[in-house]
XYZ file of C-alpha atoms in Angstrom:
716
model
C 6.693 40.185 -80.144
C 7.026 38.658 -76.652
C 5.543 40.287 -73.571
C 6.451 39.692 -69.952
C 3.675 37.922 -68.042
C 2.586 39.798 -64.906
C 2.064 37.914 -61.665
C -1.326 37.555 -59.988
C -0.009 39.804 -57.240
C 0.598 42.551 -59.803
C -2.882 42.016 -61.236
C -4.436 42.426 -57.804
C -2.569 45.674 -57.263
C -3.775 47.007 -60.622
C -7.358 45.855 -59.953
C -7.461 47.584 -56.557
C -6.393 50.852 -58.217
C -9.185 50.540 -60.782
C -11.798 49.783 -58.118
C -11.144 53.171 -56.453
C -11.660 52.313 -52.832
C -13.745 49.174 -53.202
C -12.341 45.748 -52.337
C -11.898 42.761 -54.607
C -14.472 40.918 -52.474
C -17.124 43.241 -53.875
C -16.670 41.835 -57.380
C -16.279 38.240 -56.165
C -19.633 36.484 -55.934
C -21.100 33.161 -54.893
C -23.490 31.236 -57.127
C -26.716 29.694 -55.786
C -24.777 26.407 -55.892
C -22.366 27.784 -53.276
C -19.453 28.032 -55.718
C -17.224 31.094 -55.283
C -16.606 32.902 -58.570
C -13.490 35.057 -58.807
C -13.159 38.037 -61.150
C -10.167 36.492 -62.931
C -8.854 32.972 -63.548
C -5.394 31.862 -64.611
C -3.376 28.740 -65.328
C -2.903 28.337 -61.571
C -6.600 27.391 -61.294
C -6.052 24.380 -63.552
C -3.185 22.871 -61.579
C -5.205 20.374 -59.514
C -7.821 19.401 -62.109
C -7.976 15.743 -63.183
C -10.155 16.127 -66.249
C -8.003 18.281 -68.530
C -6.184 15.674 -70.630
C -9.223 14.321 -72.434
C -10.330 14.180 -76.051
C -13.852 14.096 -77.489
C -15.124 10.669 -78.459
C -13.102 8.834 -75.785
C -13.833 8.074 -72.108
C -14.628 9.952 -69.941
C -16.268 11.856 -72.843
C -16.052 15.193 -71.028
C -15.439 17.008 -74.307
C -18.256 15.208 -76.103
C -19.514 11.672 -76.824
C -18.403 11.763 -80.477
C -14.928 12.517 -81.782
C -16.114 15.066 -84.355
C -19.258 16.287 -82.542
C -21.141 18.890 -84.618
C -18.346 19.113 -87.183
C -19.388 15.593 -88.186
C -23.121 15.814 -87.461
C -25.124 18.739 -86.012
C -27.289 18.344 -82.952
C -30.855 17.165 -83.554
C -33.415 19.947 -83.669
C -36.235 18.394 -81.650
C -39.115 20.672 -80.657
C -41.363 19.500 -77.790
C -44.964 19.918 -78.888
C -48.451 18.517 -78.555
C -51.803 20.063 -77.805
C -55.509 19.652 -78.283
C -56.398 16.627 -80.430
C -54.222 14.119 -82.242
C -55.355 15.686 -85.541
C -54.166 19.171 -84.540
C -50.850 17.898 -83.205
C -50.260 15.809 -86.329
C -50.711 18.868 -88.533
C -48.302 20.832 -86.318
C -45.687 18.043 -86.472
C -45.837 17.737 -90.253
C -45.504 21.500 -90.695
C -42.479 21.552 -88.386
C -40.796 18.680 -90.207
C -41.208 20.575 -93.470
C -39.622 23.636 -91.826
C -36.391 21.990 -90.745
C -37.208 20.074 -87.583
C -35.369 16.727 -87.579
C -37.143 14.788 -84.824
C -40.430 14.779 -82.930
C -40.896 15.258 -79.201
C -44.423 14.541 -77.996
C -46.121 16.424 -75.174
C -49.077 14.530 -73.704
C -51.917 16.118 -71.783
C -52.128 15.636 -68.028
C -54.963 13.065 -68.017
C -52.819 10.848 -70.263
C -49.808 11.339 -67.987
C -51.861 10.320 -64.990
C -53.448 7.301 -66.665
C -56.997 8.642 -67.029
C -59.233 8.406 -70.079
C -60.650 11.704 -71.311
C -64.144 10.861 -70.027
C -63.018 10.456 -66.405
C -64.791 12.929 -64.072
C -61.527 14.055 -62.427
C -60.027 15.432 -65.650
C -62.784 17.712 -66.940
C -60.608 20.837 -67.149
C -57.369 19.203 -68.307
C -58.141 17.330 -71.534
C -55.949 18.581 -74.391
C -54.700 21.620 -72.465
C -50.990 20.988 -71.757
C -50.402 18.395 -74.448
C -52.168 16.052 -76.805
C -54.968 13.826 -75.492
C -54.327 10.106 -76.041
C -56.880 7.467 -75.045
C -56.291 4.538 -77.412
C -54.270 3.216 -80.332
C -56.627 5.066 -82.662
C -55.393 8.400 -81.272
C -51.745 7.388 -81.715
C -52.363 6.320 -85.318
C -53.834 9.744 -86.064
C -50.993 11.470 -84.197
C -48.396 9.939 -86.542
C -50.471 9.799 -89.710
C -48.255 10.377 -92.803
C -45.155 10.488 -90.573
C -42.897 7.498 -91.409
C -41.969 6.010 -88.056
C -39.121 4.009 -89.584
C -37.447 7.294 -90.646
C -38.406 9.890 -87.999
C -37.257 9.423 -84.414
C -39.878 10.123 -81.774
C -39.199 11.282 -78.234
C -42.055 10.793 -75.782
C -42.191 12.583 -72.455
C -44.094 9.967 -70.510
C -43.517 8.470 -67.067
C -46.624 7.598 -65.064
C -48.705 5.970 -67.834
C -45.621 4.738 -69.629
C -46.918 1.182 -70.161
C -50.058 2.002 -72.195
C -48.470 4.887 -74.112
C -45.392 2.955 -75.267
C -47.554 -0.088 -76.012
C -49.885 2.010 -78.179
C -46.927 3.592 -80.005
C -45.616 0.111 -80.816
C -49.032 -1.072 -82.042
C -49.540 2.104 -84.094
C -46.157 1.436 -85.713
C -47.124 -2.151 -86.493
C -50.359 -1.016 -88.118
C -48.376 1.515 -90.140
C -46.182 -1.378 -91.315
C -43.195 -0.569 -89.074
C -41.943 -3.320 -86.772
C -40.687 -2.739 -83.228
C -37.140 -3.319 -84.444
C -37.374 -0.371 -86.854
C -38.813 2.182 -84.408
C -36.351 4.831 -83.251
C -36.667 7.423 -80.538
C -36.545 7.934 -76.793
C -38.946 7.310 -73.935
C -38.530 9.462 -70.830
C -39.545 6.639 -68.451
C -37.926 8.469 -65.500
C -40.257 7.957 -62.576
C -37.916 8.936 -59.731
C -37.908 12.612 -60.687
C -41.720 12.530 -60.686
C -41.681 11.778 -56.968
C -39.188 14.593 -56.442
C -40.623 17.450 -58.484
C -43.066 16.930 -61.369
C -45.598 14.652 -59.644
C -47.168 12.900 -62.644
C -46.765 9.575 -60.883
C -49.395 6.869 -60.515
C -47.968 3.926 -58.567
C -45.687 3.876 -55.472
C -41.892 4.050 -55.998
C -40.991 0.344 -55.744
C -43.470 -1.044 -58.323
C -42.803 2.014 -60.497
C -39.131 1.030 -60.616
C -40.199 -2.467 -61.680
C -42.003 -0.932 -64.676
C -38.891 1.041 -65.619
C -36.769 -2.110 -65.536
C -39.374 -4.080 -67.481
C -39.324 -1.517 -70.288
C -35.524 -1.414 -70.407
C -35.470 -5.209 -70.720
C -38.126 -5.305 -73.459
C -36.584 -2.557 -75.568
C -33.102 -4.050 -75.207
C -34.401 -7.362 -76.552
C -36.796 -6.106 -79.227
C -36.152 -2.422 -80.062
C -32.449 -1.890 -80.835
C -32.940 1.643 -82.207
C -35.011 2.865 -79.261
C -33.658 4.512 -76.103
C -35.658 3.086 -73.182
C -35.102 5.930 -70.728
C -34.232 9.616 -70.664
C -32.955 10.371 -67.184
C -34.264 13.841 -66.571
C -32.890 16.701 -64.542
C -34.927 19.260 -66.477
C -37.887 19.336 -64.137
C -35.616 19.548 -61.090
C -34.157 22.877 -62.186
C -37.617 24.070 -63.211
C -38.796 23.212 -59.686
C -36.013 25.331 -58.172
C -32.974 23.041 -58.003
C -29.544 24.565 -58.382
C -27.382 23.343 -61.257
C -25.396 21.197 -58.820
C -28.558 19.613 -57.403
C -29.910 18.973 -60.889
C -26.625 17.407 -61.970
C -26.136 15.272 -58.861
C -29.670 13.950 -58.504
C -29.959 13.206 -62.225
C -26.756 11.154 -62.212
C -27.857 9.435 -58.985
C -31.184 8.576 -60.639
C -29.254 7.076 -63.555
C -27.210 4.842 -61.279
C -30.425 3.629 -59.650
C -31.954 2.791 -63.043
C -28.870 0.799 -64.008
C -29.282 -1.255 -60.843
C -32.970 -1.776 -61.624
C -32.153 -2.979 -65.138
C -29.492 -5.351 -63.830
C -32.130 -6.906 -61.565
C -33.812 -8.330 -64.702
C -30.732 -10.444 -65.386
C -29.330 -8.341 -68.223
C -25.654 -7.531 -68.623
C -24.795 -3.840 -68.230
C -23.386 -3.617 -71.760
C -26.698 -4.881 -73.139
C -28.569 -1.673 -72.248
C -26.192 1.024 -70.924
C -25.157 2.371 -74.363
C -28.780 3.351 -75.045
C -29.478 5.215 -71.821
C -29.931 8.938 -72.404
C -30.254 12.084 -70.291
C -32.251 15.310 -70.318
C -31.043 18.566 -68.767
C -32.494 22.038 -68.310
C -30.489 25.001 -69.564
C -30.983 28.204 -67.580
C -29.562 31.691 -67.815
C -26.154 31.204 -66.131
C -24.327 30.652 -69.417
C -20.996 29.358 -68.153
C -22.494 27.293 -65.329
C -24.729 25.446 -67.785
C -21.814 24.744 -70.146
C -19.744 23.396 -67.266
C -22.703 21.306 -66.038
C -22.976 19.328 -69.275
C -19.224 18.735 -69.413
C -19.192 17.646 -65.746
C -22.170 15.343 -66.320
C -20.312 13.338 -68.944
C -17.262 12.997 -66.708
C -19.278 11.956 -63.646
C -21.356 9.394 -65.524
C -18.309 7.728 -67.074
C -16.482 7.698 -63.741
C -19.389 6.257 -61.724
C -20.367 3.686 -64.349
C -16.784 2.442 -64.482
C -16.472 2.372 -60.683
C -19.800 0.692 -59.883
C -20.492 -1.599 -62.840
C -17.199 -2.259 -64.732
C -18.726 -2.375 -68.249
C -16.608 -3.787 -71.063
C -17.917 -1.511 -73.837
C -16.628 2.093 -73.811
C -20.040 3.225 -75.054
C -21.544 2.044 -71.761
C -19.687 4.946 -70.149
C -21.063 7.517 -72.593
C -23.567 10.140 -71.487
C -25.730 11.429 -74.331
C -28.199 14.181 -73.576
C -31.148 16.156 -74.859
C -31.519 19.702 -73.531
C -34.359 22.172 -73.292
C -34.168 25.861 -72.558
C -35.707 26.929 -69.268
C -39.408 27.579 -68.859
C -38.977 29.239 -65.463
C -36.728 31.915 -66.958
C -39.561 33.027 -69.263
C -41.538 36.044 -68.065
C -45.094 37.152 -68.769
C -43.942 40.781 -68.543
C -42.153 42.055 -71.678
C -42.459 38.585 -73.246
C -40.379 39.419 -76.333
C -37.355 39.548 -74.017
C -37.817 35.778 -73.761
C -36.512 35.374 -77.320
C -33.152 36.710 -76.130
C -33.175 34.523 -73.024
C -33.902 31.414 -75.067
C -31.088 32.267 -77.498
C -28.572 32.572 -74.648
C -29.721 29.278 -73.167
C -29.588 27.523 -76.539
C -26.044 28.823 -76.997
C -25.062 27.324 -73.631
C -26.542 23.935 -74.569
C -24.613 23.849 -77.834
C -21.333 25.002 -76.281
C -21.872 22.354 -73.587
C -22.209 19.629 -76.239
C -25.880 18.559 -76.246
C -27.021 15.868 -78.724
C -30.466 17.379 -79.306
C -32.190 20.572 -78.286
C -35.632 22.078 -77.759
C -35.941 25.865 -77.645
C -38.942 27.272 -75.781
C -41.276 29.772 -77.394
C -41.363 33.333 -76.057
C -45.077 33.233 -75.175
C -45.028 30.131 -72.957
C -45.280 32.183 -69.748
C -48.682 33.279 -71.089
C -50.104 30.251 -72.897
C -49.272 27.287 -75.096
C -46.934 28.331 -77.948
C -48.538 29.726 -81.078
C -47.346 28.769 -84.562
C -45.691 32.184 -84.851
C -43.732 31.849 -81.610
C -42.833 28.206 -82.313
C -41.349 29.243 -85.662
C -39.110 31.814 -83.939
C -38.002 29.185 -81.418
C -37.196 26.708 -84.182
C -35.363 29.337 -86.245
C -33.257 30.248 -83.210
C -31.666 26.823 -83.463
C -31.349 26.942 -87.238
C -29.540 30.283 -87.087
C -27.171 29.030 -84.385
C -26.503 25.910 -86.430
C -26.165 27.422 -89.886
C -24.937 30.995 -89.380
C -22.854 31.205 -86.206
C -19.993 28.809 -86.912
C -20.710 26.972 -83.646
C -20.763 23.595 -85.370
C -17.308 23.933 -86.920
C -15.174 23.229 -83.822
C -15.430 20.522 -81.155
C -15.745 21.837 -77.577
C -14.609 25.376 -78.447
C -14.303 26.520 -74.814
C -11.989 23.664 -73.794
C -8.934 25.000 -71.994
C -10.675 28.161 -70.788
C -9.366 28.878 -67.303
C -12.846 29.748 -66.084
C -14.753 26.952 -67.836
C -12.310 24.233 -66.778
C -12.207 25.487 -63.191
C -16.009 25.694 -63.080
C -16.289 22.186 -64.563
C -14.011 20.899 -61.801
C -16.116 22.645 -59.138
C -19.305 21.134 -60.559
C -17.778 17.644 -60.523
C -16.650 18.036 -56.938
C -19.858 19.542 -55.535
C -22.146 17.100 -57.376
C -20.067 14.138 -56.249
C -20.638 15.165 -52.624
C -24.423 15.030 -53.109
C -24.231 11.721 -54.998
C -22.182 10.196 -52.168
C -24.866 11.339 -49.713
C -27.578 9.618 -51.761
C -25.525 6.426 -52.040
C -24.993 6.415 -48.262
C -28.806 6.383 -47.866
C -29.035 3.213 -49.976
C -29.576 4.786 -53.392
C -32.041 7.169 -54.961
C -35.199 5.131 -54.360
C -34.531 5.232 -50.619
C -33.606 8.928 -50.754
C -36.842 9.708 -52.626
C -38.919 7.727 -50.138
C -37.292 9.732 -47.332
C -38.083 12.961 -49.190
C -34.557 14.373 -48.892
C -33.990 15.530 -52.515
C -37.486 17.054 -52.643
C -36.862 19.048 -49.453
C -33.499 20.300 -50.722
C -34.986 21.421 -54.039
C -37.930 23.174 -52.380
C -35.543 25.072 -50.092
C -33.527 26.114 -53.128
C -36.720 27.298 -54.874
C -37.652 29.476 -51.891
C -34.178 31.023 -51.860
C -34.376 31.691 -55.605
C -37.685 33.514 -55.168
C -36.274 35.542 -52.287
C -33.282 36.627 -54.380
C -35.640 37.823 -57.080
C -38.046 39.545 -54.697
C -35.199 41.422 -53.008
C -33.658 42.452 -56.345
C -30.475 40.452 -55.795
C -31.278 38.538 -58.991
C -32.132 40.967 -61.785
C -34.736 40.086 -64.418
C -34.992 42.721 -67.122
C -38.525 43.983 -67.629
C -39.710 42.457 -64.355
C -37.774 43.878 -61.408
C -35.431 46.186 -63.348
C -35.886 48.371 -66.450
C -39.640 47.804 -66.470
C -41.475 48.859 -69.624
C -44.492 51.161 -69.334
C -46.232 49.575 -72.329
C -47.693 46.089 -72.632
C -46.635 43.873 -75.525
C -49.617 42.734 -77.571
C -49.074 39.017 -78.157
C -51.436 36.808 -80.143
C -51.894 33.642 -78.094
C -53.011 30.104 -78.825
C -56.314 29.109 -77.254
C -57.382 25.486 -76.862
C -61.113 24.803 -76.503
C -61.003 22.280 -73.676
C -64.681 21.378 -73.930
C -64.526 20.733 -77.691
C -61.422 18.565 -77.325
C -62.996 16.548 -74.523
C -66.190 15.977 -76.505
C -64.140 14.840 -79.506
C -62.125 12.435 -77.367
C -65.202 11.001 -75.667
C -66.791 10.396 -79.058
C -63.752 8.481 -80.292
C -63.540 6.564 -77.006
C -67.151 5.510 -77.403
C -66.497 4.263 -80.930
C -63.434 2.298 -79.806
C -65.307 0.593 -76.982
C -68.310 -0.221 -79.140
C -66.305 -1.612 -82.068
C -63.708 -3.708 -80.227
C -63.935 -7.386 -79.302
C -64.851 -6.870 -75.670
C -64.082 -10.442 -74.639
C -60.588 -10.290 -76.147
C -59.971 -6.885 -74.544
C -60.982 -8.017 -71.053
C -58.938 -11.200 -71.438
C -55.840 -9.155 -72.302
C -56.424 -6.875 -69.316
C -56.772 -9.911 -67.034
C -53.472 -11.299 -68.340
C -51.801 -7.946 -67.617
C -53.163 -7.967 -64.078
C -51.905 -11.536 -63.509
C -48.464 -10.527 -64.761
C -48.384 -7.649 -62.272
C -49.448 -9.988 -59.469
C -46.864 -12.630 -60.358
C -43.826 -10.372 -60.037
C -42.550 -11.642 -63.380
C -41.208 -9.522 -66.238
C -43.417 -8.897 -69.253
C -45.588 -5.964 -68.197
C -44.907 -4.098 -71.431
C -45.510 -7.185 -73.570
C -48.873 -7.749 -71.880
C -49.702 -4.052 -72.317
C -48.991 -4.396 -76.044
C -51.472 -7.273 -76.233
C -54.073 -5.153 -74.424
C -53.434 -2.185 -76.733
C -53.897 -4.397 -79.802
C -57.254 -5.427 -78.344
C -58.070 -1.682 -78.072
C -57.909 -1.393 -74.302
C -57.673 2.290 -73.356
C -55.010 4.181 -71.419
C -57.266 4.275 -68.374
C -58.137 0.569 -68.551
C -54.516 -0.568 -68.847
C -53.546 1.762 -65.997
C -56.388 0.536 -63.791
C -55.447 -3.098 -64.359
C -51.945 -2.414 -63.051
C -53.149 -0.019 -60.335
C -55.420 -2.720 -58.933
C -52.245 -4.625 -58.020
C -49.628 -1.921 -57.389
C -51.878 0.628 -55.696
C -51.944 4.428 -55.995
C -49.196 6.708 -54.666
C -50.468 9.628 -52.600
C -47.970 12.251 -51.495
C -48.331 13.936 -48.112
C -48.236 17.755 -48.512
C -45.298 19.262 -46.641
C -43.769 22.712 -46.400
C -40.464 24.127 -45.269
C -40.240 27.157 -42.997
C -37.878 30.052 -42.490
C -35.991 29.656 -45.766
C -37.694 32.478 -47.655
C -37.703 35.012 -44.808
C -34.087 34.280 -43.887
C -33.001 34.819 -47.476
C -34.867 38.118 -47.782
C -34.410 39.557 -44.296
C -32.449 42.587 -45.568
C -35.220 43.797 -47.881
C -36.630 47.184 -46.872
C -40.237 46.044 -47.494
C -40.060 43.191 -45.003
C -40.597 45.235 -41.840
C -43.639 47.010 -43.273
C -45.211 43.710 -44.342
C -44.663 42.150 -40.924
C -46.310 45.161 -39.309
C -49.240 44.902 -41.729
C -49.807 41.260 -40.763
C -49.551 42.145 -37.063
C -52.219 44.841 -37.472
C -54.518 42.235 -39.046
C -53.952 39.894 -36.088
C -54.632 42.676 -33.572
C -57.825 43.734 -35.366
C -59.293 40.273 -35.938
C -57.788 38.303 -33.039
C -56.490 35.584 -35.314
C -53.907 35.098 -38.003
C -54.907 35.355 -41.648
C -55.423 31.816 -42.889
C -54.803 30.642 -46.446
C -55.359 27.439 -48.369
C -52.831 27.073 -51.176
C -54.118 24.477 -53.608
C -53.561 22.765 -56.920
C -56.649 21.696 -58.828
C -56.989 19.201 -61.643
C -54.128 16.974 -62.783
C -51.409 19.660 -62.818
C -48.626 18.393 -60.557
C -46.182 21.306 -60.968
C -46.176 22.501 -57.373
C -43.054 24.707 -57.204
C -45.078 27.914 -57.222
C -47.582 26.646 -54.676
C -44.841 25.489 -52.300
C -42.895 28.747 -52.585
C -46.025 30.844 -51.944
C -47.000 28.664 -48.986
C -43.522 28.952 -47.490
C -43.338 32.719 -47.921
C -46.832 33.412 -46.549
C -46.191 31.194 -43.534
C -42.895 32.982 -42.878
C -44.765 36.311 -42.759
C -47.340 35.170 -40.222
C -50.132 33.476 -42.162
C -51.562 30.167 -41.114
C -51.165 28.109 -44.275
C -52.860 24.885 -45.305
C -51.680 23.053 -48.415
C -54.135 21.049 -50.437
C -53.308 17.580 -51.681
C -52.275 17.340 -55.314
C -54.873 16.580 -57.999
C -57.899 17.872 -56.096
C -61.251 18.535 -57.734
C -62.866 21.975 -57.256
C -65.358 20.401 -54.828
C -62.534 18.969 -52.713
C -60.798 22.365 -52.558
C -64.041 24.015 -51.464
C -64.632 21.394 -48.777
C -61.128 21.868 -47.324
C -61.468 25.666 -47.397
C -64.801 25.601 -45.564
C -63.738 22.982 -43.025
C -60.542 24.922 -42.205
C -62.313 28.313 -42.057
C -59.786 30.045 -44.298
C -59.802 33.669 -45.411
C -58.054 32.971 -48.697
C -57.884 30.256 -51.353
C -54.861 30.572 -53.628
C -54.906 28.412 -56.753
C -51.626 27.700 -58.541
C -52.109 26.855 -62.220
C -49.597 25.958 -64.926
C -51.496 23.714 -67.308
C -54.372 25.777 -68.697
C -57.321 24.317 -66.788
C -58.057 27.515 -64.860
C -60.998 28.778 -66.942
C -62.933 25.584 -66.271
C -61.814 24.758 -62.735
C -61.313 28.034 -60.843
C -64.852 29.406 -61.432
C -66.191 26.120 -60.026
C -64.298 26.882 -56.804
C -65.783 30.396 -56.603
C -69.293 29.024 -57.200
C -68.733 26.185 -54.736
C -67.716 28.595 -51.980
C -70.854 30.652 -52.606
C -73.051 27.571 -52.413
C -71.461 26.721 -49.052
C -72.163 30.205 -47.691
C -68.457 31.076 -47.823
C -68.627 33.834 -50.435
C -66.473 36.043 -48.155
C -63.473 33.761 -48.829
C -61.054 35.514 -51.198
C -59.969 33.533 -54.261
C -56.756 34.441 -56.066
C -54.929 32.668 -58.845
C -51.250 32.482 -59.777
C -49.315 30.983 -62.671
C -49.588 30.876 -66.441
C -52.812 32.719 -67.285
C -53.288 34.600 -70.594
C -54.417 38.257 -70.268
C -57.880 37.552 -71.707
C -58.311 34.728 -69.199
C -57.354 37.114 -66.375
C -60.315 39.302 -67.276
C -62.567 36.238 -67.494
C -61.505 34.985 -64.054
C -61.932 38.412 -62.475
C -65.453 38.619 -63.933
C -66.196 35.259 -62.290
C -65.198 36.512 -58.837
C -61.434 35.960 -58.647
C -59.897 38.904 -56.759
C -56.476 38.875 -58.433
C -54.330 36.885 -60.819
C -50.550 36.944 -60.342
C -48.443 35.884 -63.304
C -44.867 34.586 -63.497
C -42.411 37.178 -62.230
C -44.699 38.631 -59.526
C -42.924 39.617 -56.297
C -44.463 37.753 -53.379
C -43.787 40.792 -51.198
C -46.143 42.833 -53.389
C -48.987 40.346 -53.066
C -49.236 40.096 -49.271
C -50.552 43.644 -48.559
C -52.954 43.355 -51.505
C -54.297 40.017 -50.289
C -54.841 41.381 -46.774
C -56.817 44.276 -48.288
C -58.979 41.824 -50.232
C -59.627 39.782 -47.079
C -60.553 42.771 -44.917
C -62.810 44.228 -47.612
C -64.690 40.920 -47.842
C -64.922 40.687 -44.044
C -66.294 44.221 -43.812
C -68.997 43.525 -46.386
C -70.050 40.191 -44.837
C-alpha cells in the first residue's frame, strides 16, 4: 500500500499542535561541539553531503576499513589492564585470555611512564598503583610468562618512557624465543597528546618527536606485524575536549607524525598502513558513531591531499576505542554498567577495530576481578547475542547519522586548518592553543553539570538514598615497591656492569649525534640489563627535561553557570569572608606524585578563581614537601589535592604532617578525585577536612570549604 509523503511544512504544523504552546526551538538543542540538532531529519538534509556514495573496504573508508567488517571478523576484545607487580598482572592476563579476551593491553604505573625506577625518591606513593611496575627486562619476562608473544598481540600504552619499554618488550620476546619480526601489537607512542592533556612526558616536544620517528623507522624495517603508533584522542575527551576537538586534534597529530616519519627518509607507503588510532567513546551515542565515521573520511582525505600515497591502505584509519572513564560516577556505581554498555554499542556501530570496556568501579578504585568480568562480558554479549556483527555499518543512510557525520567532518576540518596555519601540531602544542581550548571546554562541561543542564542519573538527578556496597581492589603500594626494589637490586648486582655502562654511553652518543638508531641502542642497553630509569637518564642528559608552566583560564566556568540560582548566594558568601578577614580566601590547588591527569585540578582552580578566591596552581609532579613549601610561602588558607592514580594514602598524609611541622596546621587540606570509601575515612582520620569524589558539584564545595577555613582560623 502506498502512502502520500507529507511535506516538512506539514510536519512542522503537526509538531506545533502537539507541543501545545511551546515552540520548535524548545526541542532543538545545541551540542557542546556547537552543532545544532533538529528534532527531525529528512532526505533534504543529505542533499549537500559528499560522503554518501561510499562502500566499506574502499577509500575513503567512511563505512569501515574492511569490506565485510564484523561479518567477516569481529572486533578484537582488548581489555586495558595492569596493576601491582608483574606477577599479579600476568595472572590477571592469563585468566582473561582463558575467559574470551583476544588481545592484551598493558597499563604501566606512573613511575614507569615517567622514566623512573621504583626506588627513586620521587615515586614513593605511585609504584604499582595505576598500572604494573616495570624496571627491567626481568619484569617484562615475568609479565608475559606463559603468554606466547608470537600468537597474542600486545598493546602498550606508553609514551614518555617509550624507548626503554619497547626495547625491553623486544628483548623479553627474544629470550622467549620470539624474534622482532614475529611480535605483533601496538605501541601508543603518541607524545603530542601528552603535552596537551595527559602530561606523562619526559623530554621537550622537538626531541620527543625525534623518538617517535625513530621508532616508526625501526618497526617499519624490523617489525612488520607491529603498529608503531596509536594516535590517541582518548585522553583529550577525558580531559574535557568536545568530540569535534578530540577528532580534529587527533587527526592533526597523525598528520604531524607522518611528517616526522618522512623526515627519516622513508616512503609514506612504507609505514602509513600500520598507523593506528585510539578514540574515547562517551555518552552521546549518535555523536560518537558519527565521530568514528568522520575520522575515517578525514584521514583518507588529508593523507591523499598532503602525501599522495600509492597504496590505498595508506589512506585507511584503523582504531581502538575505550569507553569513557569520566562518565563513570562514584555515586550509584552500578549505573556505570549501563553507561559502559551504551558507549560500547556506539563504538561498535561506529566501526571500531578493537574495544576496551571500563569496569563499573573505576570511579572508586582499580577494577576488581568481579567488575572486570562484567566489563569483558559486556563486549561478549554485544558480539555474540545482539546481532550487531551481522551487518556492515548498519546505520548508514540514516538521515540523522549521515547529517551528523557531515557536520563532524566540517567542524573538525576547520580546527585542523587552524592547526596547519600555525605550522602543524608541534607548533600548536608549543603555543599551548589546543590545551587552552580543551581546558575551556572542560570548565564548560563542569558548569553544565553543576547547573543541572547536563543530567547524570544518581548524581544530580534521581539520587538514591542508599549507598551501593562495592568490594574494591586494594593495592599495597609499600609491598609492591619493596618487591620491585629487591628485584632491581638483584638485576644490578648480577649484570655485567661494564657492558651495561658501555651500552648506555653508546645510547647517549646516539642522542648527541642526531642520527637515527635510538631504539636500536636502547635494545642493546636493555639486553645488558640497564633499567628504565638508566636508559631514560642517558637520553635525558642530552635532550633535557620538559617542565610545563602552570596556567589557568578565567571566566569560562562562571559565564557558563551564571543562570544558576546558587551562584548569587555563593558570591555573597565569599564577599562576607573578604569583609570579615580583609583578604580573599587563598587556595593552592596541587597535584602530588607522578599523576599528570590535571583536568580536575584545572577545573577546580578556574571555578574557585571565578568566585573570588586567590588561586595558586602547583607544578605537576610535586613531592609532598614541595607542596607544603609552596603553601607556606604563599600563605594559603586551603590546599586542595587532586588525585586520580591511587597514591593519596601515602602522599596526602605527608602534606598534612608537613604543614603541622611548619606551624601551618590551620591550613585546610581537602582532597578530590578517585578515592575509595575506606580511604576517605583513613584520610579524614589523618586530618583531611573533606574528600570530594567524581560527580561532586563545585558549587556545593565552596561554602563548605569556607566553613572549614573559618573554623580553623577561629581555633588558631
